[in-house]
Tab-separated table of C-alpha atoms and ligand atoms in Angstrom:
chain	number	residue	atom	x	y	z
A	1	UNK	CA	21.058	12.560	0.365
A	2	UNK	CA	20.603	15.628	-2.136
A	3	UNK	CA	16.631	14.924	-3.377
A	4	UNK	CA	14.804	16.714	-6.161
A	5	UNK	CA	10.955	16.555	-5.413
A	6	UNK	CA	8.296	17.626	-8.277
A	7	UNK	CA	4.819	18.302	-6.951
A	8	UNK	CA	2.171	18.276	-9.429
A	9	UNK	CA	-1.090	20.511	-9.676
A	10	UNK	CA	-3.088	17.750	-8.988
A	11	UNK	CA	-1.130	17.027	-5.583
A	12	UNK	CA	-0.991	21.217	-4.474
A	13	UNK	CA	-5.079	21.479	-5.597
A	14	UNK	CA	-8.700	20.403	-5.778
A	15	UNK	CA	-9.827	20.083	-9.200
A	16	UNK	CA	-11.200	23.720	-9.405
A	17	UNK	CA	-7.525	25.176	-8.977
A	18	UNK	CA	-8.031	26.212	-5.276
A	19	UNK	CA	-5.056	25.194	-2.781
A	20	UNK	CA	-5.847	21.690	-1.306
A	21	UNK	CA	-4.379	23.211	2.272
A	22	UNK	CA	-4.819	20.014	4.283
A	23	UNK	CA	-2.698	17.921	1.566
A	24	UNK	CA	-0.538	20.868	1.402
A	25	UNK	CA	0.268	21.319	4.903
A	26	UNK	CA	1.347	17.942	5.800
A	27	UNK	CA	3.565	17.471	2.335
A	28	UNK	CA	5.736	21.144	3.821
A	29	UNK	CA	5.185	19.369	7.256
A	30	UNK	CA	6.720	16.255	6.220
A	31	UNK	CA	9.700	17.506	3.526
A	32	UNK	CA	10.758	20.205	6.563
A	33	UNK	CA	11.115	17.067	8.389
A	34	UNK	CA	13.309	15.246	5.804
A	35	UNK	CA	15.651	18.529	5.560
A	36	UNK	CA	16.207	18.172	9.603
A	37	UNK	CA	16.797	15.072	9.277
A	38	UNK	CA	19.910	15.823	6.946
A	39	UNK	CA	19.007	15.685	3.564
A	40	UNK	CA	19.296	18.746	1.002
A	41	UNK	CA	16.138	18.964	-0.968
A	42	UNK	CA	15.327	21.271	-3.816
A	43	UNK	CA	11.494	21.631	-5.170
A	44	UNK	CA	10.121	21.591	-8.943
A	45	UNK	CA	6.421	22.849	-8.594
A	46	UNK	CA	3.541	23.098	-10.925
A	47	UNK	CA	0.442	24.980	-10.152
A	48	UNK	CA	1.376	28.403	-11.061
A	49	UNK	CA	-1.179	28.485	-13.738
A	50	UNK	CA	-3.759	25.813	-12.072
A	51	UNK	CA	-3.719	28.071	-8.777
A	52	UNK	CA	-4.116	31.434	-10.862
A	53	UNK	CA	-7.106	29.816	-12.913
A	54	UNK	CA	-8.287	28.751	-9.141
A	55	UNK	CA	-7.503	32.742	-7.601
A	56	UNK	CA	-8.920	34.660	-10.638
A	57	UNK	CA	-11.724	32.427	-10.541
A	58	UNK	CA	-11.637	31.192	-14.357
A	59	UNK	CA	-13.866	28.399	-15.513
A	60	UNK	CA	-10.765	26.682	-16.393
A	61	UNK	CA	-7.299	26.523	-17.892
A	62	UNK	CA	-6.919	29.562	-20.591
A	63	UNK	CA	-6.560	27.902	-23.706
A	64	UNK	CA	-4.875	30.848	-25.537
A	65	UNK	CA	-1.077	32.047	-24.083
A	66	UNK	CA	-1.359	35.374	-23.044
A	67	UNK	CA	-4.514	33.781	-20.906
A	68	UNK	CA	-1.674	30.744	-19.867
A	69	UNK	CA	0.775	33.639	-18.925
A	70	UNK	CA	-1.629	35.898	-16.959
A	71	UNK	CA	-3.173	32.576	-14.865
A	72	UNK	CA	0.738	31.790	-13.896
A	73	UNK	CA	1.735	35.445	-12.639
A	74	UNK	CA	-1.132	35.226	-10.159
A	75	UNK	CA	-0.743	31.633	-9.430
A	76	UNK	CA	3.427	31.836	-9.233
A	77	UNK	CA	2.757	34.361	-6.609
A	78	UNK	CA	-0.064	32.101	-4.948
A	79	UNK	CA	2.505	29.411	-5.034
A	80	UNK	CA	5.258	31.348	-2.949
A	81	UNK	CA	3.357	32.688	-0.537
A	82	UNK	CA	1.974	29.576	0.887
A	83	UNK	CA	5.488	27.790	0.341
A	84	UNK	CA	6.723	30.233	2.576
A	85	UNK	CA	4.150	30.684	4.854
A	86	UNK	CA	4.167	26.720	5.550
A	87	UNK	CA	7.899	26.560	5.320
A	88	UNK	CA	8.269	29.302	8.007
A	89	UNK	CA	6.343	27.659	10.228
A	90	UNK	CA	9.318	25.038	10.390
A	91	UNK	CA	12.305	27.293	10.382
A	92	UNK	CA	12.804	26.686	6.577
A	93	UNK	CA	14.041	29.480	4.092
A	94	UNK	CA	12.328	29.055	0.703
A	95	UNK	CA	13.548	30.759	-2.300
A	96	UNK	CA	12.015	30.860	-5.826
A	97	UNK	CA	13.946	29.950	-9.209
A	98	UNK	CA	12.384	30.606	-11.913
A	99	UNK	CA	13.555	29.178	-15.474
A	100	UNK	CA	13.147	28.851	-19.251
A	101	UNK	CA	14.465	26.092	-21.141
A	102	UNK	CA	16.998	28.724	-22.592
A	103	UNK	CA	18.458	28.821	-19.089
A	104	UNK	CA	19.362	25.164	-19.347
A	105	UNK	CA	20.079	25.083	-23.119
A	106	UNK	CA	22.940	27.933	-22.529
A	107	UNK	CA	25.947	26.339	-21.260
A	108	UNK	CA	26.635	29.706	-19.571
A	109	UNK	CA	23.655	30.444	-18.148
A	110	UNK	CA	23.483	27.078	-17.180
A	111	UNK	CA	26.840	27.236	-15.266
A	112	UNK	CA	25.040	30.229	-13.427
A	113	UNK	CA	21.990	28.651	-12.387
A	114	UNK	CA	24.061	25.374	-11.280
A	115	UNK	CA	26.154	28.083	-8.918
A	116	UNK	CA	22.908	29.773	-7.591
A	117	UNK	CA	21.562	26.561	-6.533
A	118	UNK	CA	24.649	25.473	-5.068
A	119	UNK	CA	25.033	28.379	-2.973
A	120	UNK	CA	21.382	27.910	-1.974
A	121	UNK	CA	21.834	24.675	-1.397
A	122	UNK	CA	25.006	25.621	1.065
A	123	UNK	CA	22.892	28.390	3.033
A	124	UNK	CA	20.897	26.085	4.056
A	125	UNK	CA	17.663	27.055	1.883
A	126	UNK	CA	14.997	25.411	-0.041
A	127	UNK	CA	15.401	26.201	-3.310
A	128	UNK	CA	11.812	26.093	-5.223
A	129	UNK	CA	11.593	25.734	-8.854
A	130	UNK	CA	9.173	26.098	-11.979
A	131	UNK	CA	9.118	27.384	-15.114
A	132	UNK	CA	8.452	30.916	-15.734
A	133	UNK	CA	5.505	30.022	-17.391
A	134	UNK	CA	5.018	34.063	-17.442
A	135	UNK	CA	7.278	34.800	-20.405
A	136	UNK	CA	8.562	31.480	-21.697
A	137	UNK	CA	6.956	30.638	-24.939
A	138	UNK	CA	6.442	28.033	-27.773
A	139	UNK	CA	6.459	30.112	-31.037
A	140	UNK	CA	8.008	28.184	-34.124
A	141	UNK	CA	11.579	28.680	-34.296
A	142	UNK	CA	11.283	30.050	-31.115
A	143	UNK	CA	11.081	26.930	-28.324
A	144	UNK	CA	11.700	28.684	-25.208
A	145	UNK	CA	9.603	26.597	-22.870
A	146	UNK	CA	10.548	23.185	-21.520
A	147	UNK	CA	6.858	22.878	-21.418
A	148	UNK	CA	5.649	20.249	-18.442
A	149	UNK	CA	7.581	19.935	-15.166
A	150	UNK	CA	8.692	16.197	-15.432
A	151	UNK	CA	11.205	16.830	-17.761
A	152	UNK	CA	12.700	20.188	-16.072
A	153	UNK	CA	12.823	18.266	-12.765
A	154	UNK	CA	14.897	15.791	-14.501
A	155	UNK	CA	17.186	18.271	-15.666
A	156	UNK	CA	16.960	19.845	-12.228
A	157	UNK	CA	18.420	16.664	-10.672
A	158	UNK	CA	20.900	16.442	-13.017
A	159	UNK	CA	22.619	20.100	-12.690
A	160	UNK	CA	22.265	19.257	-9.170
A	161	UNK	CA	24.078	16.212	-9.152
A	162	UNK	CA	20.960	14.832	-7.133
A	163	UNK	CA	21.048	11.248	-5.518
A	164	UNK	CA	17.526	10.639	-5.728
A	165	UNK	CA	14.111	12.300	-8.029
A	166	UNK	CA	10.966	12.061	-6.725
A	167	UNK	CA	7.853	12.614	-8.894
A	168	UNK	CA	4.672	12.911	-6.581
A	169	UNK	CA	1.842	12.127	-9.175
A	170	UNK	CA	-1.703	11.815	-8.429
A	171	UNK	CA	-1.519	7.769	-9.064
A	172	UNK	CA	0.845	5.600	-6.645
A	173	UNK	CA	3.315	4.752	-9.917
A	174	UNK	CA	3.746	2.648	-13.236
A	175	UNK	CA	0.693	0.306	-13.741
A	176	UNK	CA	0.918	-2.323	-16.299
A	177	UNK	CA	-2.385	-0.968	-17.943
A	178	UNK	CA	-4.550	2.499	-16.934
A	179	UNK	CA	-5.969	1.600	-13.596
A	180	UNK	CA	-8.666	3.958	-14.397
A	181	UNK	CA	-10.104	1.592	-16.926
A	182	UNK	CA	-8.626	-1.660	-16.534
A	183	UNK	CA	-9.053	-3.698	-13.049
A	184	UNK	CA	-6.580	-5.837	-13.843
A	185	UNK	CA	-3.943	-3.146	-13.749
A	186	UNK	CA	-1.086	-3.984	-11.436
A	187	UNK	CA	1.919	-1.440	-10.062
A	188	UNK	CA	5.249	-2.356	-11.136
A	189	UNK	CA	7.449	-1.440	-8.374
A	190	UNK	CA	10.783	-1.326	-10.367
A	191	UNK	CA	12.183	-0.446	-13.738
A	192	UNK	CA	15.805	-1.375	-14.554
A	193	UNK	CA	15.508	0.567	-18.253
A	194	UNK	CA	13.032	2.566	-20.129
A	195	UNK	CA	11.876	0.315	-23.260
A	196	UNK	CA	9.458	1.116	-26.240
A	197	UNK	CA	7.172	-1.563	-24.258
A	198	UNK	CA	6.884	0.767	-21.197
A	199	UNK	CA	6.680	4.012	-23.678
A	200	UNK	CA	3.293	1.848	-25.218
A	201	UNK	CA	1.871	1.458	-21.924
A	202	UNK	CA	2.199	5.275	-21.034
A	203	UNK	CA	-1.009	7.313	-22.018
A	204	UNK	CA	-1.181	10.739	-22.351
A	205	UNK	CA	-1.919	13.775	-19.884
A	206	UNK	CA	-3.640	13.320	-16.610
A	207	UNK	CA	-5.744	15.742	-14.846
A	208	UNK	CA	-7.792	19.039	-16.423
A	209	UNK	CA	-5.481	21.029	-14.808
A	210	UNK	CA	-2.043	19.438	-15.132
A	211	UNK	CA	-0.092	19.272	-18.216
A	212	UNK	CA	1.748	16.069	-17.428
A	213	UNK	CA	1.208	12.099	-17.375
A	214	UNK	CA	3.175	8.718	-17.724
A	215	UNK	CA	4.867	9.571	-20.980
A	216	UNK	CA	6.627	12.597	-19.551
A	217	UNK	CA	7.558	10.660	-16.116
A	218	UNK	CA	9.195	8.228	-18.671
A	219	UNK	CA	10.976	10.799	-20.196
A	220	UNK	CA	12.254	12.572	-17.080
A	221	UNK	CA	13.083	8.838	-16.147
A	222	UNK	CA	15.404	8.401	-19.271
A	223	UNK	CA	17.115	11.874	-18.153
A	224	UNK	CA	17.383	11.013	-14.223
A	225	UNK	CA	18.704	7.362	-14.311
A	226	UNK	CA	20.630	7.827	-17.438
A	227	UNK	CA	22.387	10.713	-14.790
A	228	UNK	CA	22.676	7.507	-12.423
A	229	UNK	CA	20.207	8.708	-9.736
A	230	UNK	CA	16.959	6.221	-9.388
A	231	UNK	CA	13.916	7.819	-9.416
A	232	UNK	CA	10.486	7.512	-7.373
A	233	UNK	CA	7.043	7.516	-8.848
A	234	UNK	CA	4.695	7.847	-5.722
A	235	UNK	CA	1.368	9.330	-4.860
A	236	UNK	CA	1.464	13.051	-3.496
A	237	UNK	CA	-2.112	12.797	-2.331
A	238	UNK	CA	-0.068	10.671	0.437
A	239	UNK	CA	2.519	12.606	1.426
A	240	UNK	CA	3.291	10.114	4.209
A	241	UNK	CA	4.270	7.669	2.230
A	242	UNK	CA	7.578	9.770	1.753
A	243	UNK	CA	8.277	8.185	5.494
A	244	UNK	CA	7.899	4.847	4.013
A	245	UNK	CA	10.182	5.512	1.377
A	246	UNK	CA	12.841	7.137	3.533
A	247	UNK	CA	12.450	3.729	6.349
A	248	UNK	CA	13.646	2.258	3.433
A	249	UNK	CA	10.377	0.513	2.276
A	250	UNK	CA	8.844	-0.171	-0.984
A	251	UNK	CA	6.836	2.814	-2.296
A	252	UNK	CA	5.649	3.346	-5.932
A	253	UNK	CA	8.046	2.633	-8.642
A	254	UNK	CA	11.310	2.627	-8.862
A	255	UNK	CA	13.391	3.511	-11.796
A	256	UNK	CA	16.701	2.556	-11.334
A	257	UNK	CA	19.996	5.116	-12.343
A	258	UNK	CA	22.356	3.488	-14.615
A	259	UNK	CA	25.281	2.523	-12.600
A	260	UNK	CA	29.247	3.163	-14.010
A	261	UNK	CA	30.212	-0.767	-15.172
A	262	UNK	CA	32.513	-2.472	-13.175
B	1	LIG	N1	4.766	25.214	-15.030
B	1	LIG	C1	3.385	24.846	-15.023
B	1	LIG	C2	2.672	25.517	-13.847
B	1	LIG	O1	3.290	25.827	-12.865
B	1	LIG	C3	3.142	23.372	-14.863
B	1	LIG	C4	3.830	22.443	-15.776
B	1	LIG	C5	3.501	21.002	-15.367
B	1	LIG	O2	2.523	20.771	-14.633
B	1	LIG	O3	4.202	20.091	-15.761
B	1	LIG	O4	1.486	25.695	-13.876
């Protein structure tokens, strides 16, 4: 199978930014062991700026851009190294893509990026993607940012032609209310179509540090199944549970791709 996987800050790092190594090493431990085992993967991480906040020891996320943009050149860096230095130590070659929405937007540039990751793809490497949060920017008239990492995974997956998306998120998938609050929340473990009811139970951003939360995941959803692959909500700060999903067991929740009608 051809798999997009998007790890989120809040799967790559404790809450203060710094690398969460013992989460991290079995998540490179356990993907290198899905690509021997046949499958051609392709990353979307955040953390660029959580990890740089985290590196240059800020007391949080810069508010302001150029502050944004600074954090994510040190973090992006962060980011690589350890990809590679974990990915090494299984024989995997990493290499780093790094995009603005323009890049997808372009039909031309798109066509390129498509061909890069093919060729990636065919050599055998591990193509890892995020935003290049560095110069991409929000100005008005000017949207050059894709701006949260559930949506450019989607897109990801598409130009791939992936079979399955996988969203690691720090909660195990789609509750029927905010477990957080509500004890009665229960998982639902499949979605055959995004409605305005499931939009309504989607909150807003997660963690301090990430930028995501349900209603992105929703709308990455609406991009990946509407492209026909299903995609997985599960919990990154269980990487194992990747295993389960791969034995063919019931993990998180499933959004089903629109199939071609009979
Ligand atoms: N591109 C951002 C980063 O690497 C993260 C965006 C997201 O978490 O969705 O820090």
């Amino acid at each position: 199978m051809r798999i997009v996987v998007k790890i989120g800050t809040s799967t790559l790092a404790h809450s203060g930014g710094r690398l969460n190594i013992r989460r991290v090493e079995l998540l490179c431990k356990i993907l290198s062991d899905l690509k021997n085992a046949g499958h051609a993967l392709v990353l979307v991480t955040s953390g660029a700026i959580g990890m740089g906040v985290g590196k240059l020891g800020l007391p949080g996320r810069p508010q302001d851009m150029p502050g944004k943009q600074a954090a994510a050149a040190v973090g992006q860096c962060e980011l690589m190294y350890f990809y590679d230095k974990l990915f090494s130590e299984y024989h995997h070659t990493v290499a780093q893509i790094l995009l603005t929405a323009e890049d997808v937007r372009d039909p031309r540039r798109s066509a390129h990026l498509h061909d890069t990751l093919e060729r990636l793809l065919s050599y055998g490497a591990l193509p890892i993607v995020n935003e290049n949060d560095a110069v991409a920017t929000d100005e008005i008239g000017i949207e050059t940012t894709i701006g949260e990492n559930d949506t450019l995974s989607a897109i990801v997956a598409q130009l791939v032609g992936a079979d399955l998306l996988i969203l690691l998120s720090d909660i195990d998938g789609l509750y029927t209310a905010d477990p957080h609050k509500n004890p009665d929340a229960r998982l639902i473990p499949v979605v055959e179509a995004v409605t305005d009811k499931l939009r309504a139970l989607a909150g807003g951003a997660g963690s301090a540090l990430a930028s995501g939360g349900m209603a992105t995941k929703l709308k990455a959803a609406e991009i990946a199944c509407g492209a026909g692959m299903d995609m997985v909500i599960t919990n990154g700060q269980k990487p194992e549970l990747l295993y389960d999903l791969f034995d063919g067991k019931a993990v998180g929740t499933r959004f089903l791709g629109r199939r071609p009608a009979l």
